[in-house]
mmCIF file of C-alpha atoms in Angstrom:
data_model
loop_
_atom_site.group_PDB
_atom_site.id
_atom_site.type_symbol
_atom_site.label_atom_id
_atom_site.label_comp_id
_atom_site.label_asym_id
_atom_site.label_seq_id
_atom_site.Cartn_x
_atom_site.Cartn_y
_atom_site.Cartn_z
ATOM 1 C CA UNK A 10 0.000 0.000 0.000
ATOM 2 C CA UNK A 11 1.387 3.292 -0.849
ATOM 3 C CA UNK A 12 1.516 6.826 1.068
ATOM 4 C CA UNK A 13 -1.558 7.963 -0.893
ATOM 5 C CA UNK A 14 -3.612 5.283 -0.617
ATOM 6 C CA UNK A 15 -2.879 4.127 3.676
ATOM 7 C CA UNK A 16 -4.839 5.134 5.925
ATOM 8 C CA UNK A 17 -4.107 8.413 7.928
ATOM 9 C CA UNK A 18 -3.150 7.261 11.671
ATOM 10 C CA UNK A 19 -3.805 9.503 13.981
ATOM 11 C CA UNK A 20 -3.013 9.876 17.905
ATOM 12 C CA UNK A 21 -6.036 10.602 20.051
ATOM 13 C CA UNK A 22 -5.090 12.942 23.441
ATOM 14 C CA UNK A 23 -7.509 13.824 26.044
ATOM 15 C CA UNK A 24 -7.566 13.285 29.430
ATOM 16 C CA UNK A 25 -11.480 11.846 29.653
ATOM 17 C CA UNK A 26 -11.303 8.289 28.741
ATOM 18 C CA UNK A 27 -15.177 7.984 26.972
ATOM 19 C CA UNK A 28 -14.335 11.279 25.054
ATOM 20 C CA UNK A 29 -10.882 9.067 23.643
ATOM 21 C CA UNK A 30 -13.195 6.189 23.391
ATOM 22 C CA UNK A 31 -15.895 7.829 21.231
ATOM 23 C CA UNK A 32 -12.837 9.692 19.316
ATOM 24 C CA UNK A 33 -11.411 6.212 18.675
ATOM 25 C CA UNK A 34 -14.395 4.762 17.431
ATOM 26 C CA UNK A 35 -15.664 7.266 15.387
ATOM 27 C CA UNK A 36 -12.560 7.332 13.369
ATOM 28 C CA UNK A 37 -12.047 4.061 13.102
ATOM 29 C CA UNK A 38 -15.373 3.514 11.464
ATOM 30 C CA UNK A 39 -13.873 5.627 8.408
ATOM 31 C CA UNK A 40 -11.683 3.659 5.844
ATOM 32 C CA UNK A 41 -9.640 5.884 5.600
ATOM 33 C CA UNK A 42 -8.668 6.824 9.038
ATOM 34 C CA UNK A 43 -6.757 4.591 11.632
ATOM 35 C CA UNK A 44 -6.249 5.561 15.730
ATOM 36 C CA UNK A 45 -3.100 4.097 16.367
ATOM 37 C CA UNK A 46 -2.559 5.537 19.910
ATOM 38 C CA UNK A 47 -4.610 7.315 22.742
ATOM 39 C CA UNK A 48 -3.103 9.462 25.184
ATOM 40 C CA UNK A 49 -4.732 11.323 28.534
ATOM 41 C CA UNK A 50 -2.375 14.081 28.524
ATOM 42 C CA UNK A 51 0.431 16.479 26.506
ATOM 43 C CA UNK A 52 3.491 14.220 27.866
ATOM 44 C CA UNK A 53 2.180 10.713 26.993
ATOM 45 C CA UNK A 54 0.710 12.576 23.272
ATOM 46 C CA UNK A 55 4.051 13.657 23.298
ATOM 47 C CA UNK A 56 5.511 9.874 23.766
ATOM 48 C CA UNK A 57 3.107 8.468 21.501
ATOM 49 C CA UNK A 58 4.002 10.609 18.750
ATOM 50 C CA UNK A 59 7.797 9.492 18.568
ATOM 51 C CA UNK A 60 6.472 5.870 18.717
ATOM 52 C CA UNK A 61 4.123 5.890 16.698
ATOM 53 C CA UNK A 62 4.911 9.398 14.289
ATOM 54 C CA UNK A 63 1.106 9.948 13.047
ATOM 55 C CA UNK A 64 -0.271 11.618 10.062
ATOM 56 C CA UNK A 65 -2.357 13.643 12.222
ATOM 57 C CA UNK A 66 -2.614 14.326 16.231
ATOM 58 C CA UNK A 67 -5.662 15.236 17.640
ATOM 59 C CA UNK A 68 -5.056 17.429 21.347
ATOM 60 C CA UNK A 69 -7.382 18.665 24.222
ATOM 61 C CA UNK A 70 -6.699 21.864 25.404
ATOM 62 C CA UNK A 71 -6.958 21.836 28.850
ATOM 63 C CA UNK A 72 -5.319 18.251 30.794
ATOM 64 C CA UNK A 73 -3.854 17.492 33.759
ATOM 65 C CA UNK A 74 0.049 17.463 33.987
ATOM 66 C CA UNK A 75 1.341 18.719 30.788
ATOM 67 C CA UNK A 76 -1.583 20.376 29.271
ATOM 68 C CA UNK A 77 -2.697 21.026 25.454
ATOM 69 C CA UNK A 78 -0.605 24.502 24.615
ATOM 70 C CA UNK A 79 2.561 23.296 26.651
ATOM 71 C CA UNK A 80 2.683 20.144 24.201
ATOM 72 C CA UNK A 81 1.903 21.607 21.014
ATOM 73 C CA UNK A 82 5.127 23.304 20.196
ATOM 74 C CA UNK A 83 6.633 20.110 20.586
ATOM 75 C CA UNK A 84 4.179 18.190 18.471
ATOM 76 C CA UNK A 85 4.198 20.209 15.775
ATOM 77 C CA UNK A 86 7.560 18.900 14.789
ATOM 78 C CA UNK A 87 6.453 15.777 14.539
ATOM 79 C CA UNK A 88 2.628 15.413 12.612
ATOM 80 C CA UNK A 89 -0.588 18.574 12.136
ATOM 81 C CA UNK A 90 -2.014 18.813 15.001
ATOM 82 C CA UNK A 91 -5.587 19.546 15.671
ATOM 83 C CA UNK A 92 -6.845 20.664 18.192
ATOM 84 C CA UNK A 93 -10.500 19.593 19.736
ATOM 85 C CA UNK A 94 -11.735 20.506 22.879
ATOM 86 C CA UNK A 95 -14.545 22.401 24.855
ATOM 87 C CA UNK A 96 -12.232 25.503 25.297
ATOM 88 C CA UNK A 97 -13.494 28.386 23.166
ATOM 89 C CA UNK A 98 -11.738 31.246 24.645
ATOM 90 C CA UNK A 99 -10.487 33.865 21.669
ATOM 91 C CA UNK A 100 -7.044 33.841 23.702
ATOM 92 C CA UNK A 101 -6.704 30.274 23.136
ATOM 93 C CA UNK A 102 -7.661 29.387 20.086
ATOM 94 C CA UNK A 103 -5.272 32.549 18.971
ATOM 95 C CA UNK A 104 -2.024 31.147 21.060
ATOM 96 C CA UNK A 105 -2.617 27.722 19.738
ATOM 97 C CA UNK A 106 -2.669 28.651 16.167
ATOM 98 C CA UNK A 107 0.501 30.850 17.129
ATOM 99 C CA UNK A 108 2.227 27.966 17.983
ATOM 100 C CA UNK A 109 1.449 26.085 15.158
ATOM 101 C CA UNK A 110 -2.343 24.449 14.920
ATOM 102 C CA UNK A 111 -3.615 23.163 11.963
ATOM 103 C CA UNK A 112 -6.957 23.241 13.125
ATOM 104 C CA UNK A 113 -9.335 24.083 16.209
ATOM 105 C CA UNK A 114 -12.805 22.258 16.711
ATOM 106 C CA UNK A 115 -14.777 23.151 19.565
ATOM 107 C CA UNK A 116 -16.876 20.403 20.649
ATOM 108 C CA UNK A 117 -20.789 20.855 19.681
ATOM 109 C CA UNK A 118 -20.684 22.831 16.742
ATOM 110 C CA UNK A 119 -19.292 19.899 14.375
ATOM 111 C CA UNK A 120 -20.683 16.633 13.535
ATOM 112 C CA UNK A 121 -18.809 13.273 13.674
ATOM 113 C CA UNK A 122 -18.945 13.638 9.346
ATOM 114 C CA UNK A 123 -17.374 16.897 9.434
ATOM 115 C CA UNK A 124 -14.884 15.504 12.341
ATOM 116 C CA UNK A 125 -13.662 13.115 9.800
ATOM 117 C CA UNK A 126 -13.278 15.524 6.924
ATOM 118 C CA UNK A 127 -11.515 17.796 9.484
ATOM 119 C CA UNK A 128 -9.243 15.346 10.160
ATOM 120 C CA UNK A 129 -8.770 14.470 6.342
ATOM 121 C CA UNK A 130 -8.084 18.568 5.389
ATOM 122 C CA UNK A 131 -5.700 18.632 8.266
ATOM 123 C CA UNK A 132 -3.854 15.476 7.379
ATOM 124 C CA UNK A 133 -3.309 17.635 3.917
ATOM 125 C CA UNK A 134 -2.276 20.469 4.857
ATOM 126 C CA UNK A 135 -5.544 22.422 4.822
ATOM 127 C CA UNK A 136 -6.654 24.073 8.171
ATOM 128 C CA UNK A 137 -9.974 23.789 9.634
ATOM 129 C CA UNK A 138 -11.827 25.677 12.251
ATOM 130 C CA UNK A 139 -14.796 25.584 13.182
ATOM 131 C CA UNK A 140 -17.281 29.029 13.617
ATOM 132 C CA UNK A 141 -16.056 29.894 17.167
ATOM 133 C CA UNK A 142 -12.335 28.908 16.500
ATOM 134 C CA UNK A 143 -12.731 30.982 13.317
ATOM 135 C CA UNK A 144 -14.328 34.268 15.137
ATOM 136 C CA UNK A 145 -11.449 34.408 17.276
ATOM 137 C CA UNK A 146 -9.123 34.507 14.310
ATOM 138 C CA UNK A 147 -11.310 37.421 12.854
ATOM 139 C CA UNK A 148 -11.485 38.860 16.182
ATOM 140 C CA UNK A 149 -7.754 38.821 16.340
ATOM 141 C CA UNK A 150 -7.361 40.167 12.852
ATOM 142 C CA UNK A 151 -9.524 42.860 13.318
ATOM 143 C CA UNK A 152 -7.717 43.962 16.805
ATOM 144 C CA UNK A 153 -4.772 44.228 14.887
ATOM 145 C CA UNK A 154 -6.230 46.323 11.977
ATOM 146 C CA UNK A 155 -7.905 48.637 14.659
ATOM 147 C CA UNK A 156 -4.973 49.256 17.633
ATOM 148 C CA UNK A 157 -3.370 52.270 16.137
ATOM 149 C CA UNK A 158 -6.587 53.761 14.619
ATOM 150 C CA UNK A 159 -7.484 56.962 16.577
ATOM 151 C CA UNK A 160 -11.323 56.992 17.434
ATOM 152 C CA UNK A 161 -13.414 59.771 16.398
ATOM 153 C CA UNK A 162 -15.648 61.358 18.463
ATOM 154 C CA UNK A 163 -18.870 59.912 20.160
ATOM 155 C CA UNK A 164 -21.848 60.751 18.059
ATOM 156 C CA UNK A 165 -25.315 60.364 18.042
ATOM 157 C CA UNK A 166 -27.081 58.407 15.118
ATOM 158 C CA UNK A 167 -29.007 61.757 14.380
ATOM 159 C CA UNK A 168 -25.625 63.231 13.880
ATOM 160 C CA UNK A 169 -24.811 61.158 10.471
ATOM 161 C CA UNK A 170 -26.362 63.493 7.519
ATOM 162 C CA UNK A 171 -25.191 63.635 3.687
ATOM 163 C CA UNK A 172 -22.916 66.577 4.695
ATOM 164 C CA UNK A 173 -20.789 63.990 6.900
ATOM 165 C CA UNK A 174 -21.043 61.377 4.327
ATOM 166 C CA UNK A 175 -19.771 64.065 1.443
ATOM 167 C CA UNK A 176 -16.130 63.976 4.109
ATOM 168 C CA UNK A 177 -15.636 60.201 3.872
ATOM 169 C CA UNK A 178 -12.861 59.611 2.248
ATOM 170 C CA UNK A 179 -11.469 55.698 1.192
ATOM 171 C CA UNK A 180 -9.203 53.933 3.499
ATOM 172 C CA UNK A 181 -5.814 53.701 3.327
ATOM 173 C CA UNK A 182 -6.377 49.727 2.030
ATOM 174 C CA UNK A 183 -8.990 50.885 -0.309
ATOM 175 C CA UNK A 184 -6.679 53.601 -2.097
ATOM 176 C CA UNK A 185 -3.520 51.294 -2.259
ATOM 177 C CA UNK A 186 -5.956 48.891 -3.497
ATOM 178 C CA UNK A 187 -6.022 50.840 -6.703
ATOM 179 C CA UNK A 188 -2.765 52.606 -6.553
ATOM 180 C CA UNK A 189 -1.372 48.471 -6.936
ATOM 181 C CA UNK A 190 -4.660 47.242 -8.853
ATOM 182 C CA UNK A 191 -5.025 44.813 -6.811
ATOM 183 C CA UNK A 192 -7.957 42.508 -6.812
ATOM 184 C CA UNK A 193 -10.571 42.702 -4.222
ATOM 185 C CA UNK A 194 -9.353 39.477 -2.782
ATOM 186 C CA UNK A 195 -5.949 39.971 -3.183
ATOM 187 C CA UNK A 196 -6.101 43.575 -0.901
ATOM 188 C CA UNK A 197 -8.094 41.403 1.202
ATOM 189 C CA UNK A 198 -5.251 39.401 2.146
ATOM 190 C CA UNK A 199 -2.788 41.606 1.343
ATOM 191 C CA UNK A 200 -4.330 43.407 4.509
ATOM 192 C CA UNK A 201 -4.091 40.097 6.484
ATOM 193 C CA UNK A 202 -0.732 39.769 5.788
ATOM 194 C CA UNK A 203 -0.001 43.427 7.153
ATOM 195 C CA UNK A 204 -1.880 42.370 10.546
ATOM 196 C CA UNK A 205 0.957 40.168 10.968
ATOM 197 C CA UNK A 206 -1.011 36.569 10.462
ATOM 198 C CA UNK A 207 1.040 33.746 7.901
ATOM 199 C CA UNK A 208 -0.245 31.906 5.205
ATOM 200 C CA UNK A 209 -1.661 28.742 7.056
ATOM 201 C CA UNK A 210 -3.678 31.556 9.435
ATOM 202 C CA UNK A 211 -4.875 33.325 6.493
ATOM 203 C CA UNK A 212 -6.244 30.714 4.765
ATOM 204 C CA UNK A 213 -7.841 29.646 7.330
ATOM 205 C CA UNK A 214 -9.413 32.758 7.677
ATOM 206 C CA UNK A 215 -10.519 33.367 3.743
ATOM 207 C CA UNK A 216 -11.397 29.377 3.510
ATOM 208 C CA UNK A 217 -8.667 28.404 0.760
ATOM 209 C CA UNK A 218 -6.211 26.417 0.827
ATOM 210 C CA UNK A 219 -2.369 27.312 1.610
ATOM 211 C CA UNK A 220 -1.240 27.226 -1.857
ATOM 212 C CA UNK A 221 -3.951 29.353 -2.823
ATOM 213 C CA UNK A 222 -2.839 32.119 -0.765
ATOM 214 C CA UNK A 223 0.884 31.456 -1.588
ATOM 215 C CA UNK A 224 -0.668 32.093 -5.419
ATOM 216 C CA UNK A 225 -2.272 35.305 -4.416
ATOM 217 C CA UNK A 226 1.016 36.647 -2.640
ATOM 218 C CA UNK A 227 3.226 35.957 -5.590
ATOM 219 C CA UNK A 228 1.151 38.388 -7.741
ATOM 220 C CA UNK A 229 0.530 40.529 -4.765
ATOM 221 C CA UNK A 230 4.736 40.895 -4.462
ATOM 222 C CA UNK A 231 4.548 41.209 -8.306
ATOM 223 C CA UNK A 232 1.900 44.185 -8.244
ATOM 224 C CA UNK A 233 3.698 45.409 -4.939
ATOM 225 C CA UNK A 234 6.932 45.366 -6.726
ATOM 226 C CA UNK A 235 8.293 43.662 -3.397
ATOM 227 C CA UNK A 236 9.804 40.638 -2.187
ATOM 228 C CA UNK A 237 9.004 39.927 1.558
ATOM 229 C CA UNK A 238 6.354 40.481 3.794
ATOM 230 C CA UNK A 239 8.388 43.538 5.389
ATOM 231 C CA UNK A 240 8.873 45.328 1.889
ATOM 232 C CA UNK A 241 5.041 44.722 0.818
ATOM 233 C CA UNK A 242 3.400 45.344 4.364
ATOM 234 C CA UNK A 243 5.461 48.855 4.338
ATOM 235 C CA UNK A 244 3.986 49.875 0.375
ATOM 236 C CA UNK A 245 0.436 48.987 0.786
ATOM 237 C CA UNK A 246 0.594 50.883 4.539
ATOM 238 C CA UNK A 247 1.908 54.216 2.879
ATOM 239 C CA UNK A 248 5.251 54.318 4.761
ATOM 240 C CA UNK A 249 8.059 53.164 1.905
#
């Protein structure tokens, strides 16, 4: 049997024994899928990993001992990790795709289908979140675009007549948007990339895959006349 046509085997870590069990036997029902491990916390994920070096690892966040976010770095090296867990704070779903998620389902907004395609797309390289996860990414996105914007004054809804509207004037994105020609979606995530977020993060974001986005940033550095993140980030803000 060759690479493409094996089963993915994937290591199942959480600390509540009938959540690993259902896990297990979920993705074992799928042809295509194969649980060659459990583990109940980030060390013994960690252990079964360099045993049994997975396609895919699927982590809790929060365990006893050596929890979810203190194993992932380490992971990471080894097999895509996803992970899956009740925890839908924005702060964690953001730190665990800093350190290098593929994917983050909370539990109750996927169904054991779309756990199984989840696991496929992140055995593939394609992230997937689901809509809480994916919230937090926006939410972090648009923190970024917002920090050093200077709010304008408090006004009533009364207060908005065609005078005010005759002042708008386009954004900064909107204007380099045509200064580079750049299509809409490529100023969308040419605008991502300026908030600081990488390619696997973005496409999560815009629901493409990675080498999608890598396509869009090589005629974004083309249109840019740039090549890095630094040199096209600085052009489409206005300060090079």
């Amino acid at each position: 049997m060759t690479d493409a046509t094996r089963p993915l085997r994937v290591v199942v870590a959480d600390d509540n024994p009938v959540i690993r069990a259902g896990l297990t036997a979920v993705l074992s029902a799928a042809d295509d899928l194969t649980v060659v491990a459990e583990a109940e916390d980030g060390r013994a994920a960690c252990e079964a990993a360099l045993r049994h070096r997975p396609d895919v690892i699927l982590l809790d966040v929060r365990m006893p001992g050596v929890d979810g976010i203190a194993a992932l770095p380490h992971l990471v090296r080894v097999a895509p990790v996803m992970m899956l867990t009740y925890s839908d704070e924005t702060a964690l779903v953001q730190e665990a795709v800093r350190l290098g998620a593929g994917g983050y389902l909370v539990h109750g907004e996927f169904t054991t289908q779309q756990l199984t395609e989840a696991v496929r797309d992140v055995g593939r390289g394609r992230p997937h979140f689901t809509p809480t996860a994916t919230n937090a990414l926006l939410a972090h996105v648009r923190g970024n675009a917002t920090a050093h914007t200077k709010p304008e004054p408090s006004a009533t809804r009364g207060d908005f007549t065609a005078r005010h509207l005759s002042q708008l004037q386009p954004s900064m994105g909107q204007s380099s948007q045509s200064r580079f020609q750049l299509s809409g979606r490529e100023a969308e995530i040419m605008d991502l990339i300026a908030s600081g977020m990488n390619n696997q993060q973005i496409a999560a974001v815009c629901f493409i895959s990675e080498k999608t986005v890598k396509n869009h940033i090589n005629r974004i550095f083309a249109k840019l006349h740039a090549t890095t993140r630094a040199q096209a980030t600085a052009k489409w803000l206005g300060v090079a």
